[in-house]
Coordinates of C-alpha atoms in Angstrom, one line a residue:
X365 CA -5.9 -32.9 7.2
X366 CA -4.0 -29.7 7.7
X367 CA -3.4 -27.1 5.1
X368 CA 0.1 -28.1 4.1
X369 CA -0.7 -31.8 3.8
X370 CA -3.8 -31.1 1.7
X371 CA -1.8 -28.8 -0.6
X372 CA 1.1 -31.2 -1.1
X373 CA -1.2 -34.2 -1.6
X374 CA -2.9 -32.3 -4.4
X375 CA 0.6 -31.4 -5.9
X376 CA 1.4 -35.1 -5.8
X377 CA -1.8 -35.9 -7.8
X378 CA -0.9 -33.2 -10.3
X379 CA 2.6 -34.6 -10.7
X380 CA 1.3 -38.1 -11.0
X381 CA -0.7 -37.0 -14.1
X382 CA 1.9 -34.7 -15.5
X383 CA 5.6 -35.7 -15.8
X384 CA 6.4 -32.1 -16.6
X385 CA 6.0 -31.0 -13.0
X386 CA 9.1 -30.4 -11.0
X387 CA 9.3 -29.6 -7.2
X388 CA 12.2 -27.7 -5.7
X389 CA 12.8 -27.1 -2.0
X390 CA 15.4 -25.0 -0.3
X391 CA 16.0 -27.5 2.5
X392 CA 12.4 -27.1 3.8
X393 CA 10.5 -30.3 4.4
X394 CA 7.1 -31.6 5.3
X395 CA 5.8 -35.1 6.1
X396 CA 3.4 -34.9 3.2
X397 CA 6.3 -34.5 0.7
X398 CA 7.7 -37.9 1.5
X399 CA 5.5 -39.7 -1.0
X400 CA 6.4 -37.2 -3.7
X401 CA 10.1 -37.7 -3.1
X402 CA 9.7 -41.5 -3.1
X403 CA 7.6 -41.8 -6.2
X404 CA 9.1 -38.9 -8.3
X405 CA 12.8 -38.7 -7.2
X406 CA 14.0 -37.4 -10.6
X407 CA 11.5 -34.5 -10.4
X408 CA 12.3 -33.5 -6.8
X409 CA 15.3 -31.2 -6.1
X410 CA 16.7 -30.0 -2.8
X411 CA 18.7 -26.9 -3.6
X412 CA 19.9 -26.6 0.0
X413 CA 20.0 -23.4 2.0
X414 CA 20.3 -21.4 -1.1
X415 CA 16.9 -19.8 -1.8
X416 CA 18.1 -17.4 -4.5
X417 CA 19.7 -20.3 -6.4
X418 CA 16.4 -22.2 -6.1
X419 CA 14.6 -19.3 -7.9
X420 CA 17.3 -19.2 -10.6
X421 CA 17.0 -23.0 -11.1
X422 CA 13.2 -22.7 -11.3
X423 CA 13.5 -19.9 -13.9
X424 CA 15.6 -22.0 -16.2
X425 CA 13.3 -25.0 -15.8
X426 CA 10.3 -22.9 -16.5
X427 CA 11.9 -21.4 -19.6
X428 CA 12.5 -25.1 -20.7
X429 CA 8.7 -25.7 -20.5
X430 CA 8.5 -27.3 -17.0
X431 CA 5.8 -26.5 -14.5
X432 CA 7.8 -25.7 -11.3
X433 CA 6.8 -25.5 -7.7
X434 CA 9.4 -24.0 -5.3
X435 CA 9.0 -24.3 -1.6
X436 CA 10.5 -22.7 1.5
X437 CA 9.6 -20.9 4.7
X438 CA 7.9 -17.6 3.9
X439 CA 10.5 -15.2 5.3
X440 CA 13.2 -16.9 3.2
X441 CA 11.3 -17.4 -0.1
X442 CA 9.3 -14.2 -0.2
X443 CA 11.5 -11.7 1.5
X444 CA 15.1 -12.9 0.9
X445 CA 14.3 -13.8 -2.7
X446 CA 12.2 -10.8 -3.6
X447 CA 14.6 -9.3 -6.2
X448 CA 15.2 -12.7 -7.8
X449 CA 11.4 -13.4 -8.1
X450 CA 10.9 -9.9 -9.5
X451 CA 13.6 -10.0 -12.1
X452 CA 13.6 -13.6 -13.1
X453 CA 10.1 -14.9 -12.7
X454 CA 7.7 -12.0 -12.7
X455 CA 9.5 -9.9 -15.4
X456 CA 8.9 -12.9 -17.9
X457 CA 5.6 -13.9 -16.3
X458 CA 6.8 -17.5 -15.9
X459 CA 4.3 -20.0 -14.5
X460 CA 6.3 -20.8 -11.4
X461 CA 4.4 -21.6 -8.2
X462 CA 6.0 -20.0 -5.2
X463 CA 4.9 -21.9 -2.0
X464 CA 5.7 -20.3 1.3
X465 CA 5.2 -22.1 4.6
X466 CA 4.4 -20.5 7.9
X467 CA 1.8 -17.8 7.2
X468 CA 1.3 -15.2 9.9
X469 CA 2.2 -16.4 13.3
X470 CA 2.4 -20.1 12.4
X471 CA 5.8 -20.5 13.9
X472 CA 4.5 -19.1 17.2
X473 CA 7.6 -19.7 19.3
X474 CA 10.3 -18.7 16.7
X475 CA 10.1 -15.0 16.9
X476 CA 10.5 -12.3 14.2
X477 CA 12.9 -14.3 12.0
X478 CA 10.0 -16.7 11.3
X479 CA 6.9 -14.7 11.7
X480 CA 5.5 -14.0 8.2
X481 CA 3.5 -10.8 8.7
X482 CA 4.7 -8.5 5.9
X483 CA 4.9 -10.9 2.9
X484 CA 1.5 -10.0 1.5
X485 CA 2.6 -6.3 1.4
X486 CA 5.8 -7.3 -0.3
X487 CA 4.3 -9.6 -2.9
X488 CA 1.5 -7.2 -3.7
X489 CA 4.2 -4.9 -5.2
X490 CA 4.6 -7.5 -8.0
X491 CA 1.5 -7.0 -10.2
X492 CA 2.2 -10.1 -12.3
X493 CA 1.8 -12.5 -9.4
X494 CA -1.4 -14.1 -8.1
X495 CA -1.6 -14.5 -4.4
X496 CA -3.6 -17.3 -2.6
X497 CA -4.1 -17.6 1.1
X498 CA -6.1 -20.8 1.8
X499 CA -8.0 -21.2 5.1
X500 CA -8.6 -25.0 5.2
X501 CA -7.7 -28.3 3.4
X502 CA -10.2 -27.9 0.6
X503 CA -9.1 -24.3 -0.3
X504 CA -5.5 -25.5 -0.1
X505 CA -6.3 -28.1 -2.7
X506 CA -8.1 -25.6 -4.8
X507 CA -5.1 -23.2 -4.6
X508 CA -2.8 -26.0 -5.8
X509 CA -5.0 -26.7 -8.8
X510 CA -5.4 -22.9 -9.6
X511 CA -1.7 -22.3 -9.3
X512 CA -1.0 -25.3 -11.5
X513 CA -3.4 -24.0 -14.2
X514 CA -2.1 -20.4 -14.0
X515 CA -0.3 -19.1 -17.0
X516 CA 1.8 -16.7 -14.9
X517 CA 3.5 -16.8 -11.4
X518 CA 1.6 -17.5 -8.3
X519 CA 2.3 -17.2 -4.6
X520 CA 0.6 -19.6 -2.1
X521 CA 0.8 -18.9 1.7
X522 CA 0.5 -22.2 3.6
X523 CA -0.4 -22.1 7.3
X524 CA 1.1 -24.9 9.3
X525 CA -1.9 -25.2 11.6
X526 CA -5.2 -26.8 11.4
X527 CA -8.3 -24.9 12.4
X528 CA -11.0 -27.2 11.0
X529 CA -12.9 -27.4 7.8
X530 CA -14.7 -24.4 6.3
X531 CA -15.5 -25.7 2.8
X532 CA -17.0 -28.9 1.5
X533 CA -15.5 -30.9 -1.4
X534 CA -16.6 -29.5 -4.7
X535 CA -17.5 -26.0 -3.7
X536 CA -16.8 -23.4 -6.4
X537 CA -14.0 -21.1 -5.2
X538 CA -13.2 -19.6 -8.6
X539 CA -14.4 -16.1 -7.6
X540 CA -11.5 -15.9 -5.2
X541 CA -13.7 -15.3 -2.1
X542 CA -16.7 -16.8 -0.4
X543 CA -19.4 -15.6 1.9
X544 CA -19.3 -18.3 4.6
X545 CA -21.7 -16.6 7.0
X546 CA -24.6 -14.6 5.7
X547 CA -24.0 -10.9 5.4
X548 CA -25.3 -8.6 8.1
X549 CA -25.0 -4.8 8.7
X550 CA -21.4 -5.4 9.9
X551 CA -19.3 -7.9 8.0
X552 CA -15.8 -9.3 8.4
X553 CA -13.5 -10.0 5.5
X554 CA -10.8 -12.3 6.7
X555 CA -8.1 -14.4 5.0
X556 CA -6.3 -17.6 5.7
X557 CA -6.2 -19.0 9.2
X558 CA -7.8 -15.9 10.6
X559 CA -11.1 -16.9 9.0
X560 CA -11.5 -19.4 11.8
X561 CA -11.0 -16.6 14.3
X562 CA -13.6 -14.5 12.4
X563 CA -16.1 -17.3 12.8
X564 CA -15.8 -17.1 16.6
X565 CA -17.6 -13.8 16.4
X566 CA -21.4 -13.4 16.4
X567 CA -23.9 -11.1 14.7
X568 CA -21.6 -10.3 11.8
X569 CA -21.3 -11.8 8.3
X570 CA -18.0 -13.5 7.4
X571 CA -16.2 -13.5 4.0
X572 CA -13.2 -15.6 3.4
X573 CA -10.7 -14.0 1.0
X574 CA -8.8 -16.8 -0.7
X575 CA -7.3 -14.9 -3.6
X576 CA -5.8 -11.6 -2.6
X577 CA -4.4 -10.8 -6.1
X578 CA -6.0 -10.4 -8.5
X579 CA -8.9 -9.3 -6.3
X580 CA -12.5 -9.9 -7.4
X581 CA -13.2 -6.1 -7.1
X582 CA -16.8 -6.4 -8.4
X583 CA -17.7 -8.9 -5.7
X584 CA -15.9 -7.0 -3.0
X585 CA -17.8 -3.8 -3.9
X586 CA -21.1 -5.7 -3.8
X587 CA -20.3 -6.8 -0.2
X588 CA -19.2 -3.2 0.7
X589 CA -22.4 -1.8 -0.7
X590 CA -24.6 -4.2 1.3
X591 CA -22.7 -3.3 4.6
X592 CA -22.8 -0.5 7.1
X593 CA -19.4 -1.5 8.4
X594 CA -16.5 -3.6 7.2
X595 CA -13.9 -5.2 9.5
X596 CA -10.8 -6.9 8.1
X597 CA -9.1 -9.6 10.1
X598 CA -5.6 -10.9 9.4
X599 CA -2.4 -12.0 10.9
X600 CA -0.4 -9.4 9.0
X601 CA 0.8 -5.9 9.6
X602 CA -1.8 -3.2 8.9
X603 CA 0.3 -1.7 6.1
X604 CA 0.0 -3.6 2.9
X605 CA -2.3 -6.4 4.0
X606 CA -5.9 -7.1 3.1
X607 CA -6.9 -4.1 5.2
X608 CA -4.9 -1.9 2.9
X609 CA -6.4 -3.7 -0.1
X610 CA -9.9 -2.9 1.1
X611 CA -8.9 0.7 1.9
X612 CA -7.6 1.2 -1.6
X613 CA -10.8 -0.2 -3.2
X614 CA -13.0 2.0 -1.2
X615 CA -11.0 5.1 -1.9
X616 CA -10.7 4.3 -5.6
X617 CA -14.5 3.7 -5.9
X618 CA -15.7 6.5 -3.6
X619 CA -17.1 4.2 -1.0
X620 CA -17.4 5.8 2.4
X621 CA -18.5 3.4 5.1
X622 CA -17.2 2.6 8.5
X623 CA -14.0 0.5 8.3
X624 CA -11.9 -1.1 10.9
X625 CA -8.7 -3.2 10.6
X626 CA -8.0 -6.0 13.0
X627 CA -4.3 -6.5 12.2
X628 CA -0.9 -6.4 13.7
X629 CA 0.8 -3.1 14.4
X630 CA 3.5 -2.2 11.9
X631 CA 6.5 -3.5 13.8
X632 CA 8.5 -6.7 14.2
X633 CA 6.8 -9.2 16.5
X634 CA 9.3 -10.2 19.2
X635 CA 6.6 -11.8 21.4
X636 CA 6.5 -15.6 21.5
X637 CA 3.9 -18.0 22.9
X638 CA 1.0 -20.0 21.8
X639 CA -0.8 -18.7 18.8
X640 CA -4.0 -18.2 20.8
X641 CA -2.1 -16.2 23.4
X642 CA -0.3 -14.2 20.7
X643 CA -3.6 -13.2 19.2
X644 CA -5.0 -11.9 22.5
X645 CA -1.7 -10.2 23.4
X646 CA -1.4 -8.5 20.0
X647 CA -5.1 -7.6 19.9
X648 CA -6.1 -9.6 16.8
X649 CA -8.4 -12.1 18.3
X650 CA -12.2 -12.4 17.7
X651 CA -12.6 -10.2 20.8
X652 CA -11.2 -7.3 18.8
X653 CA -13.6 -7.5 15.9
X654 CA -16.6 -5.7 17.3
X655 CA -19.1 -3.5 15.5
X656 CA -19.5 0.2 16.3
X657 CA -23.2 0.0 17.0
X658 CA -23.9 3.4 18.6
X659 CA -23.7 6.9 17.1
X660 CA -23.9 10.4 18.7
X661 CA -26.7 12.5 17.3
X662 CA -27.4 16.2 17.5
X663 CA -29.7 15.6 20.4
X664 CA -26.8 13.8 22.2
X665 CA -24.6 16.8 21.8
X666 CA -27.3 19.2 23.0
X667 CA -27.8 17.1 26.1
X668 CA -24.0 17.0 26.7
X669 CA -23.6 20.7 26.4
X670 CA -26.8 21.6 28.2
X671 CA -27.9 23.5 25.0
X672 CA -31.4 24.1 23.7
X673 CA -30.0 24.4 20.2
X674 CA -26.7 24.0 18.4
X675 CA -25.2 26.5 16.1
X676 CA -25.2 25.7 12.4
X677 CA -21.4 25.4 12.4
X678 CA -21.6 22.8 15.2
X679 CA -24.3 20.8 13.4
X680 CA -22.3 20.9 10.2
X681 CA -19.3 19.2 12.0
X682 CA -21.6 16.5 13.4
X683 CA -23.1 15.8 9.9
X684 CA -19.7 15.6 8.3
X685 CA -17.9 13.5 11.0
X686 CA -18.0 9.9 12.0
X687 CA -19.3 9.8 15.6
X688 CA -20.0 6.1 15.8
X689 CA -18.6 4.1 18.8
X690 CA -19.1 0.9 20.8
X691 CA -19.2 0.5 24.6
X692 CA -16.2 -1.4 26.1
X693 CA -17.6 -4.2 28.2
X694 CA -16.7 -7.6 29.8
X695 CA -13.1 -8.8 29.7
X696 CA -12.1 -5.9 27.4
X697 CA -13.2 -3.5 30.1
X698 CA -11.5 -5.5 32.8
X699 CA -8.2 -5.3 30.9
X700 CA -8.7 -1.6 30.3
X701 CA -9.3 -0.9 34.0
X702 CA -6.2 -2.9 34.9
X703 CA -4.2 -0.7 32.5
X704 CA -5.6 2.5 34.1
X705 CA -4.9 1.3 37.6
X706 CA -1.3 0.4 36.6
X707 CA -0.9 3.8 35.1
X708 CA -2.2 5.5 38.2
X709 CA 0.0 3.4 40.5
X710 CA 3.1 4.0 38.5
X711 CA 2.6 7.6 37.2
X712 CA 5.3 10.0 38.4
X713 CA 4.2 13.2 36.8
X714 CA 3.6 16.0 39.4
X715 CA 1.4 18.9 38.1
X716 CA 2.7 22.3 38.9
X717 CA 6.2 21.1 39.8
X718 CA 9.0 23.6 38.9
X719 CA 10.5 21.1 36.4
X720 CA 7.3 21.0 34.5
X721 CA 8.0 24.5 33.2
X722 CA 10.8 23.1 31.0
X723 CA 8.4 20.4 29.7
X724 CA 5.8 23.0 28.7
X725 CA 8.5 25.1 26.9
X726 CA 9.7 22.0 25.1
X727 CA 6.2 20.9 24.1
X728 CA 5.0 24.3 22.8
X729 CA 8.4 24.7 21.1
X730 CA 7.8 21.4 19.2
X731 CA 4.6 22.9 17.8
X732 CA 6.4 26.2 17.1
X733 CA 9.1 24.5 15.1
X734 CA 6.6 22.3 13.3
X735 CA 4.6 25.4 12.2
X736 CA 7.8 27.2 11.1
X737 CA 8.6 24.3 8.8
X738 CA 5.1 23.5 7.5
X739 CA 3.0 26.6 8.0
X740 CA 0.2 24.0 8.5
X741 CA -2.4 24.6 11.1
X742 CA -2.6 20.9 11.9
X743 CA 0.8 21.4 13.5
X744 CA -0.7 23.3 16.4
X745 CA -2.6 20.3 17.8
X746 CA -1.1 19.6 21.2
X747 CA 1.0 16.4 21.4
X748 CA -0.9 15.2 24.4
X749 CA -4.1 14.8 22.4
X750 CA -3.7 11.1 21.4
X751 CA -5.8 9.5 18.7
X752 CA -6.6 5.8 18.4
X753 CA -7.4 4.9 22.0
X754 CA -10.4 4.3 24.3
X755 CA -12.1 7.3 25.7
X756 CA -14.9 8.0 28.2
X757 CA -18.5 9.0 27.5
X758 CA -21.5 9.1 29.8
X759 CA -19.6 7.3 32.6
X760 CA -18.6 4.4 30.4
X761 CA -15.5 3.6 28.4
X762 CA -16.0 3.6 24.7
X763 CA -14.0 2.7 21.5
X764 CA -14.6 5.2 18.7
X765 CA -14.9 4.3 15.1
X766 CA -12.9 7.3 14.0
X767 CA -9.4 7.8 15.5
X768 CA -10.0 11.6 16.0
X769 CA -13.3 11.2 17.9
X770 CA -12.0 13.1 21.0
X771 CA -10.7 16.0 18.9
X772 CA -13.8 16.1 16.8
X773 CA -16.1 16.1 19.8
X774 CA -14.2 19.1 21.2
X775 CA -14.5 20.8 17.9
X776 CA -18.3 20.6 18.0
X777 CA -18.3 21.8 21.6
X778 CA -16.1 24.8 20.7
X779 CA -18.2 25.7 17.6
X780 CA -21.3 25.9 19.8
X781 CA -19.7 27.5 22.8
X782 CA -17.9 30.2 20.8
X783 CA -21.0 31.1 18.9
X784 CA -23.1 31.3 22.1
X785 CA -20.8 33.2 24.4
X786 CA -18.1 35.0 22.4
X787 CA -19.9 36.6 19.5
X788 CA -20.7 39.8 21.4
X789 CA -17.2 40.5 22.6
X790 CA -14.6 42.6 20.7
X791 CA -11.7 41.5 23.0
X792 CA -11.1 37.9 24.1
X793 CA -8.2 36.8 26.4
X794 CA -7.2 33.2 26.2
X795 CA -5.1 32.5 29.3
X796 CA -2.9 29.4 28.9
X797 CA -3.2 29.5 25.2
X798 CA -0.4 27.0 24.6
X799 CA -0.1 26.1 20.9
X800 CA -3.1 28.2 20.0
X801 CA -5.4 25.2 19.9
X802 CA -8.4 27.3 21.0
X803 CA -7.5 30.8 19.9
X804 CA -7.0 29.7 16.3
X805 CA -10.6 28.5 15.9
X806 CA -11.7 31.8 17.6
X807 CA -9.7 33.7 15.0
X808 CA -11.2 31.7 12.1
X809 CA -14.8 32.1 13.4
X810 CA -14.4 35.8 14.4
X811 CA -11.6 37.4 12.2
X812 CA -12.8 40.9 13.2
X813 CA -12.2 40.4 17.0
X814 CA -9.0 41.2 18.9
X815 CA -7.6 38.1 20.5
X816 CA -4.8 37.8 23.2
X817 CA -3.0 34.5 23.8
X818 CA -1.4 34.4 27.2
X819 CA 1.1 31.8 28.4
X820 CA 3.9 31.5 30.9
X821 CA 6.6 30.0 28.6
X822 CA 8.1 32.1 25.7
X823 CA 7.6 29.6 22.8
X824 CA 3.8 29.9 23.2
X825 CA 3.4 33.7 22.6
X826 CA 6.0 33.4 19.8
X827 CA 3.9 30.8 18.1
X828 CA 0.7 32.9 18.5
X829 CA 2.5 35.9 16.9
X830 CA 3.8 33.8 14.0
X831 CA 0.3 32.5 13.4
X832 CA -1.1 36.1 13.5
X833 CA 1.4 37.2 10.9
X834 CA 1.0 34.2 8.6
X835 CA -2.8 34.5 8.5
X836 CA -3.4 38.1 9.1
X837 CA -5.4 37.5 12.3
X838 CA -5.8 40.1 15.0
X839 CA -4.0 38.0 17.5
X840 CA -1.2 38.9 20.0
X841 CA 0.8 36.5 22.1
X842 CA 1.8 37.8 25.5
X843 CA 4.0 36.2 28.2
X844 CA 2.0 35.9 31.4
X845 CA 2.3 33.8 34.6
X846 CA -1.0 33.0 36.2
X847 CA 0.6 32.1 39.5
X848 CA 2.4 35.4 39.5
X849 CA 0.1 37.8 37.6
X850 CA 1.5 41.0 36.1
X851 CA -1.0 43.6 37.2
X852 CA 0.5 46.0 34.7
X853 CA -1.4 44.0 32.1
X854 CA -4.9 45.5 32.1
X855 CA -7.8 43.6 30.6
X856 CA -9.9 45.9 28.5
X857 CA -13.3 46.8 29.8
X858 CA -16.2 44.6 28.6
X859 CA -13.9 41.8 27.5
X860 CA -14.3 38.0 27.7
X861 CA -11.7 35.8 29.6
X862 CA -11.3 32.2 28.5
X863 CA -9.3 29.2 29.9
X864 CA -9.3 25.6 28.7
X865 CA -7.2 23.0 30.5
X866 CA -5.3 25.9 32.1
X867 CA -6.2 26.2 35.7
X868 CA -5.7 22.4 36.0
X869 CA -2.0 23.0 35.7
X870 CA -1.6 25.4 38.6
X871 CA -2.0 22.6 41.2
X872 CA -4.8 24.3 43.1
X873 CA -2.8 27.5 43.3
X874 CA -5.5 29.5 41.4
X875 CA -6.0 32.2 44.0
X876 CA -3.4 34.7 42.6
X877 CA -5.1 34.5 39.2
X878 CA -8.6 34.7 40.6
X879 CA -7.6 37.8 42.6
X880 CA -6.1 39.4 39.5
X881 CA -9.3 38.7 37.5
X882 CA -11.5 40.2 40.2
X883 CA -9.6 43.5 39.9
X884 CA -10.0 43.6 36.1
X885 CA -13.0 45.2 34.3
X886 CA -13.9 42.1 32.2
X887 CA -17.5 41.2 31.5
X888 CA -17.5 37.4 31.2
X889 CA -15.3 34.5 32.2
X890 CA -15.5 31.0 30.7
X891 CA -13.5 28.2 32.3
X892 CA -13.3 24.7 30.7
X893 CA -11.4 22.6 33.2
X894 CA -11.2 19.1 34.8
X895 CA -13.4 19.5 37.8
X896 CA -13.1 16.7 40.3
X897 CA -16.1 17.9 42.3
X898 CA -18.6 16.8 39.5
X899 CA -17.6 13.1 39.5
X900 CA -19.7 10.4 41.1
X901 CA -17.3 8.3 43.1
X902 CA -19.9 5.5 43.2
X903 CA -19.3 5.0 39.5
X904 CA -16.1 3.0 38.7
X905 CA -15.3 5.1 35.6
X906 CA -15.6 8.3 37.6
X907 CA -13.8 6.9 40.6
X908 CA -10.8 6.0 38.5
X909 CA -10.8 9.6 37.1
X910 CA -10.8 11.0 40.6
X911 CA -7.9 8.8 41.5
X912 CA -5.9 9.9 38.4
X913 CA -6.8 13.5 39.0
X914 CA -5.6 13.5 42.6
X915 CA -2.5 11.3 41.9
X916 CA -1.2 13.8 39.4
X917 CA -2.2 16.8 41.6
X918 CA -4.5 18.6 39.1
X919 CA -6.3 21.6 40.5
X920 CA -9.3 21.1 42.7
X921 CA -11.4 23.5 44.7
X922 CA -11.9 26.0 42.0
X923 CA -15.6 25.4 41.5
X924 CA -16.3 25.4 45.3
X925 CA -14.4 28.7 45.4
X926 CA -16.5 30.2 42.7
X927 CA -19.7 29.1 44.6
X928 CA -18.3 30.7 47.7
X929 CA -17.7 34.0 45.9
X930 CA -21.2 33.8 44.5
X931 CA -22.6 33.3 48.0
X932 CA -20.8 36.5 49.1
X933 CA -22.3 38.4 46.2
X934 CA -18.9 38.9 44.4
X935 CA -19.8 37.0 41.2
X936 CA -22.7 35.4 39.4
X937 CA -22.4 31.9 38.1
X938 CA -24.4 31.7 34.8
X939 CA -23.7 28.0 34.0
X940 CA -21.9 25.0 35.2
X941 CA -22.1 21.9 33.0
X942 CA -20.3 18.6 33.0
X943 CA -20.1 17.2 29.4
X944 CA -19.8 13.6 30.6
X945 CA -17.0 13.2 28.0
X946 CA -13.3 12.9 28.2
X947 CA -10.1 11.1 27.5
X948 CA -9.1 7.7 28.8
X949 CA -8.0 8.8 32.2
X950 CA -10.2 11.8 33.0
X951 CA -12.7 14.4 31.9
X952 CA -11.3 17.8 31.0
X953 CA -14.4 19.5 29.7
X954 CA -16.6 20.8 32.5
X955 CA -17.4 24.4 31.7
X956 CA -18.1 27.2 34.1
X957 CA -19.5 30.6 32.9
X958 CA -19.5 33.5 35.3
X959 CA -19.3 37.2 35.7
X960 CA -18.4 39.8 38.3
X961 CA -21.1 41.6 40.2
X962 CA -20.7 45.4 40.5

């Protein structure tokens, strides 16, 4: 028996025993209602396509002492009638049962007018109302009885599908939730039809959340406290659904464990197709509910950096940050590789092209205007650093637990690198400073040092100078074109030169800058750059990075040029280290440390 049939069969039995029960529909029907209409015609009302009128009629009948069930499709009864439900039913706490059909993506081919993916969020704003989301026939029957017995309003979401039986007759569901697969380190809390999807996973406990409001907070906290990670699964938008419910509980009760939401993005769902296809397409299938079973340690970072020890500031970041992740494998990896290949094939960006100058000016100006308005240092994060996506680690694709994993990893790297290499220099030159993404951490770590932020578009040095003024840092922004160096700008003797993701943008035209540097009296140069020569093209992840690097035209040949200069006795290379870490498409963090020979 499917969920709707089970629910309406139970309502029939309730009405059979209580002549005070009235059922009203707004022109919505179901085969299982035929018996009710036949046997209790005087207690069945079709209000027509007039949902608000149905709510008003139910209000009057409830005030007259009737137990009223009202029924329609979810978008029309929960969304269209929200104000009527709030003002008429909830304000007086009337015992009306609001029954919505078509939970989640039930009406798979009918598009956004019929998809019910925001109704939980909407109904949760009405604190007087109890919310039930049954997952099978038995829990639907239980929801019918619980709603009938309730002294206040209830909202029941009915799926129109059948996923099989979860509960046996007679099971006690009064707690509003049930552990249906024993708890593990990682546990899934799902609701409604998605509980069947959750049961397709392995190695994780599964909890079915039948009653969303009021929530059994005590039981939920017990589950959280016995878990290392919680995953919520639902056919609802992320905002306001059960993922939001769990987030609020954890925040309110100071619970800090790994948490992941498998839910729809916050948008209207225009895609149509079978429900199984939609779940895969919209990334809410069982394949998306995976535990983050790996975590970076201090030793992992030391190996990545080629460091014997990490600075205390770097260790502190590691200890305070969530560096858990999972390796992307199987079909998920295949899909990701297809996405990367499509991007490479269709990418039209040409590094170093004249029109790119305007793009850089526009990009850094966005950061400048954002800082002007907010005076917030978070506004200097470059827009091209994108959270919430797969990245690369140790020649594999990974999915991080924390959406800022890439940025946090680089923060650890900078904390170690700056402490190791910059602490003995009074003057540091950051060429290609951009939004100040690297020079600001330098200023915070070494407020006594003189820092110079160089860039070839005006908005960047203006931002650096504004930052210096706002925070009292010894920073100066200077306009400087690395492809056409201004030799009147003299680097102070004994200084440190720094680039990060800068030489990549000159499209292999690095010789003018290198010649300029070799004529300056600096002491040390640190370059953190994408370096195509360090990849292993026999590895698929590396091979795709090489293809992306060359398709865009990022700089190559810089490391071989340094080695050639070293062989001629011009420079000494102190360190070259690939971090084996990067973004989805490439690694940008190979660092090269070198100095001139006298």
